[in-house]
Amino acid sequence: DRDSDRLYVYQWNPNTGRLIAEPGSPFTLQGSAAYGIALDEENGLLYTANFSPFIPVYSTTTWSLVKTIRVAQPAISIAVDPARGMLYTGAGYVGETSLCQHNLATGENKVVQVDPVGGVMGLTVDWATGFVYTTTGLSNRPGGDDLLVYDPSLTLVDSILDIGNPT
C-alpha cells in the first residue's frame, strides 16, 4: 500500500498465470510509508522511498529494518544498481527537479537537474549497462513529459522529448 507500512509480496506462477501471496503477506515494514520501492535481489535488500530524504532499508528474509540511508533530497521514485553500488532517487511529484545518485559504499551524493520545470517520475536502472532511465513530469501539471537516459556518471546520453504524461 502506498503511504503505509504494509508490503504485499507475491510469487508469479507462470504455469497457472496467477500470483500467489507469500505466506505472512502483507508484511509490516517498521518506519516506512513507502511510495517507491527498489529491490536488490543480490543482497536481499528492499529500499523504500517515502517522501523524505531518509531511505529505510529492509532485509527481504525477515522484513526487518536493517539501516536508514540519507540521500540529498526527498525521494519518491527509487531504483538500485547493486552491481555498481548506487541508489537513485527523484521526487517530481513534489516539484523536485533533480535526479540524485547515492553511492552505497561511501555515502556520497551527486545531484543533476533533469528539467527546469519537471522532475523524476519514473525511474529504473539497467543493471547490465548502469544506464539510468527516467521519465519526467510535475504531478499532473505542465512540465517534463520526457524520457531521459543517463550513464553511470550521470551524463545525459539520450532523450526523447514530449512523450506525453508517461507516469
Coordinates of C-alpha atoms in Angstrom, one line a residue:
D1 CA 0.0 0.0 0.0
R2 CA 1.3 3.4 -0.9
D3 CA 1.9 5.7 2.1
S4 CA 1.6 2.8 4.5
D5 CA 3.9 0.3 6.3
R6 CA 2.3 -2.7 4.6
L7 CA 4.1 -4.6 1.8
Y8 CA 2.3 -7.2 -0.2
V9 CA 4.6 -9.9 -1.6
Y10 CA 3.6 -12.4 -4.3
Q11 CA 5.2 -15.1 -6.3
W12 CA 4.3 -15.5 -10.0
N13 CA 3.3 -18.9 -11.2
P14 CA 3.9 -19.0 -14.9
N15 CA 2.2 -22.4 -15.3
T16 CA -1.2 -21.1 -14.0
G17 CA -0.8 -17.4 -14.9
R18 CA -1.5 -16.5 -11.3
L19 CA 0.0 -14.5 -8.5
I20 CA 0.3 -16.4 -5.2
A21 CA 0.6 -14.4 -1.9
E22 CA 3.8 -15.2 0.0
P23 CA 3.0 -16.7 3.4
G24 CA 2.7 -13.9 6.0
S25 CA 2.0 -11.3 3.4
P26 CA 1.3 -8.4 3.9
F27 CA 4.4 -7.7 5.9
T28 CA 4.9 -4.7 8.1
L29 CA 7.8 -2.5 7.3
Q30 CA 8.6 -0.7 10.5
G31 CA 9.2 3.0 9.9
S32 CA 8.1 3.0 6.3
A33 CA 5.4 4.9 4.4
A34 CA 6.6 3.7 1.0
Y35 CA 5.7 5.5 -2.2
G36 CA 8.5 3.9 -4.2
I37 CA 10.4 0.6 -3.7
A38 CA 13.6 -0.8 -5.2
L39 CA 14.6 -4.5 -4.8
D40 CA 18.2 -5.6 -4.5
E41 CA 17.8 -9.4 -5.1
E42 CA 21.6 -9.9 -5.0
N43 CA 21.9 -8.7 -1.4
G44 CA 18.4 -9.4 -0.2
L45 CA 17.5 -5.8 0.5
L46 CA 14.4 -3.6 -0.1
Y47 CA 14.9 0.1 -0.3
T48 CA 11.8 2.3 0.3
A49 CA 11.2 5.9 -0.7
N50 CA 8.7 7.8 1.5
F51 CA 8.6 11.5 0.7
S52 CA 11.7 12.3 2.7
P53 CA 15.5 12.2 2.3
F54 CA 15.6 9.1 4.6
I55 CA 15.5 5.7 2.9
P56 CA 14.6 2.8 5.1
V57 CA 16.3 -0.5 4.0
Y58 CA 14.8 -3.9 4.9
S59 CA 16.0 -7.4 4.8
T60 CA 13.9 -9.5 2.4
T61 CA 14.4 -12.6 4.6
T62 CA 12.9 -11.1 7.8
W63 CA 11.4 -7.8 6.5
S64 CA 13.1 -6.1 9.4
L65 CA 14.7 -2.7 9.2
V66 CA 18.5 -3.1 8.5
K67 CA 19.5 0.6 8.2
T68 CA 18.4 4.0 7.1
I69 CA 20.2 5.9 4.4
R70 CA 20.1 9.7 4.0
V71 CA 20.1 11.0 0.4
A72 CA 20.4 14.6 -0.8
Q73 CA 16.8 15.3 -1.4
P74 CA 13.3 14.0 -0.7
A75 CA 12.7 10.7 -2.5
I76 CA 9.5 9.2 -4.0
S77 CA 10.9 7.4 -7.1
I78 CA 13.8 5.0 -6.4
A79 CA 16.0 2.5 -8.2
V80 CA 19.1 0.5 -7.1
D81 CA 22.1 -0.7 -9.1
P82 CA 23.7 -3.5 -6.9
A83 CA 26.4 -4.1 -9.4
R84 CA 27.8 -0.6 -9.1
G85 CA 26.6 0.1 -5.5
M86 CA 24.4 3.0 -6.5
L87 CA 21.0 4.1 -5.4
Y88 CA 19.0 6.6 -7.5
T89 CA 16.1 8.8 -6.3
G90 CA 13.8 11.6 -7.5
A91 CA 10.7 13.4 -6.5
G92 CA 8.9 15.0 -9.4
Y93 CA 5.6 14.6 -7.6
V94 CA 6.6 17.2 -5.1
G95 CA 8.3 19.6 -7.5
E96 CA 11.9 18.4 -7.0
T97 CA 13.6 18.7 -10.4
S98 CA 16.7 16.7 -9.8
L99 CA 18.0 13.1 -10.0
C100 CA 20.1 12.0 -7.0
Q101 CA 22.8 9.3 -7.2
H102 CA 23.8 7.9 -3.8
N103 CA 27.0 5.8 -3.5
L104 CA 26.1 3.0 -1.1
A105 CA 29.7 2.4 -0.1
T106 CA 30.8 6.0 0.6
G107 CA 27.5 7.8 1.2
E108 CA 28.5 10.4 -1.3
N109 CA 25.6 12.1 -3.2
K110 CA 25.6 13.5 -6.7
V111 CA 22.7 15.5 -8.0
V112 CA 21.8 16.6 -11.5
Q113 CA 18.8 18.7 -12.7
V114 CA 16.7 16.7 -15.1
D115 CA 14.4 19.5 -16.3
P116 CA 13.9 23.1 -15.2
V117 CA 10.1 22.6 -14.6
G118 CA 9.6 18.8 -14.3
G119 CA 11.3 16.2 -12.1
V120 CA 11.8 12.4 -12.0
M121 CA 8.5 10.5 -12.0
G122 CA 9.5 7.0 -13.3
L123 CA 13.0 5.6 -12.6
T124 CA 14.9 2.4 -13.4
V125 CA 18.4 1.2 -13.9
D126 CA 19.7 -1.2 -16.5
W127 CA 21.9 -3.5 -14.3
A128 CA 24.0 -4.6 -17.3
T129 CA 25.0 -1.1 -18.5
G130 CA 24.3 1.0 -15.4
F131 CA 22.3 3.4 -17.6
V132 CA 19.6 5.2 -15.6
Y133 CA 16.2 5.8 -17.3
T134 CA 13.9 8.5 -16.1
T135 CA 10.5 9.8 -17.1
T136 CA 9.8 13.4 -16.1
G137 CA 6.8 15.3 -15.0
L138 CA 5.3 17.5 -12.3
S139 CA 2.3 15.9 -10.6
N140 CA -0.3 16.3 -13.3
R141 CA 0.8 19.9 -14.2
P142 CA 2.6 21.1 -17.3
G143 CA 6.3 20.3 -17.4
G144 CA 8.6 17.4 -18.2
D145 CA 6.9 14.5 -20.1
D146 CA 10.3 13.4 -21.4
L147 CA 12.3 10.1 -21.4
L148 CA 15.9 10.8 -20.3
V149 CA 18.8 8.3 -20.2
Y150 CA 21.9 8.9 -18.1
D151 CA 25.2 6.9 -18.0
P152 CA 26.6 5.9 -14.6
S153 CA 28.4 9.2 -14.2
L154 CA 25.0 11.0 -14.7
T155 CA 25.9 12.4 -18.1
L156 CA 22.8 12.7 -20.2
V157 CA 23.3 10.3 -23.2
D158 CA 19.9 10.2 -24.8
S159 CA 16.5 11.9 -24.6
I160 CA 13.1 11.5 -26.2
L161 CA 11.2 14.7 -25.6
D162 CA 7.5 15.3 -25.1
I163 CA 6.3 11.7 -24.9
G164 CA 3.2 12.8 -23.0
N165 CA 2.3 12.1 -19.4
P166 CA 4.3 8.9 -19.0
T167 CA 4.0 8.0 -15.4

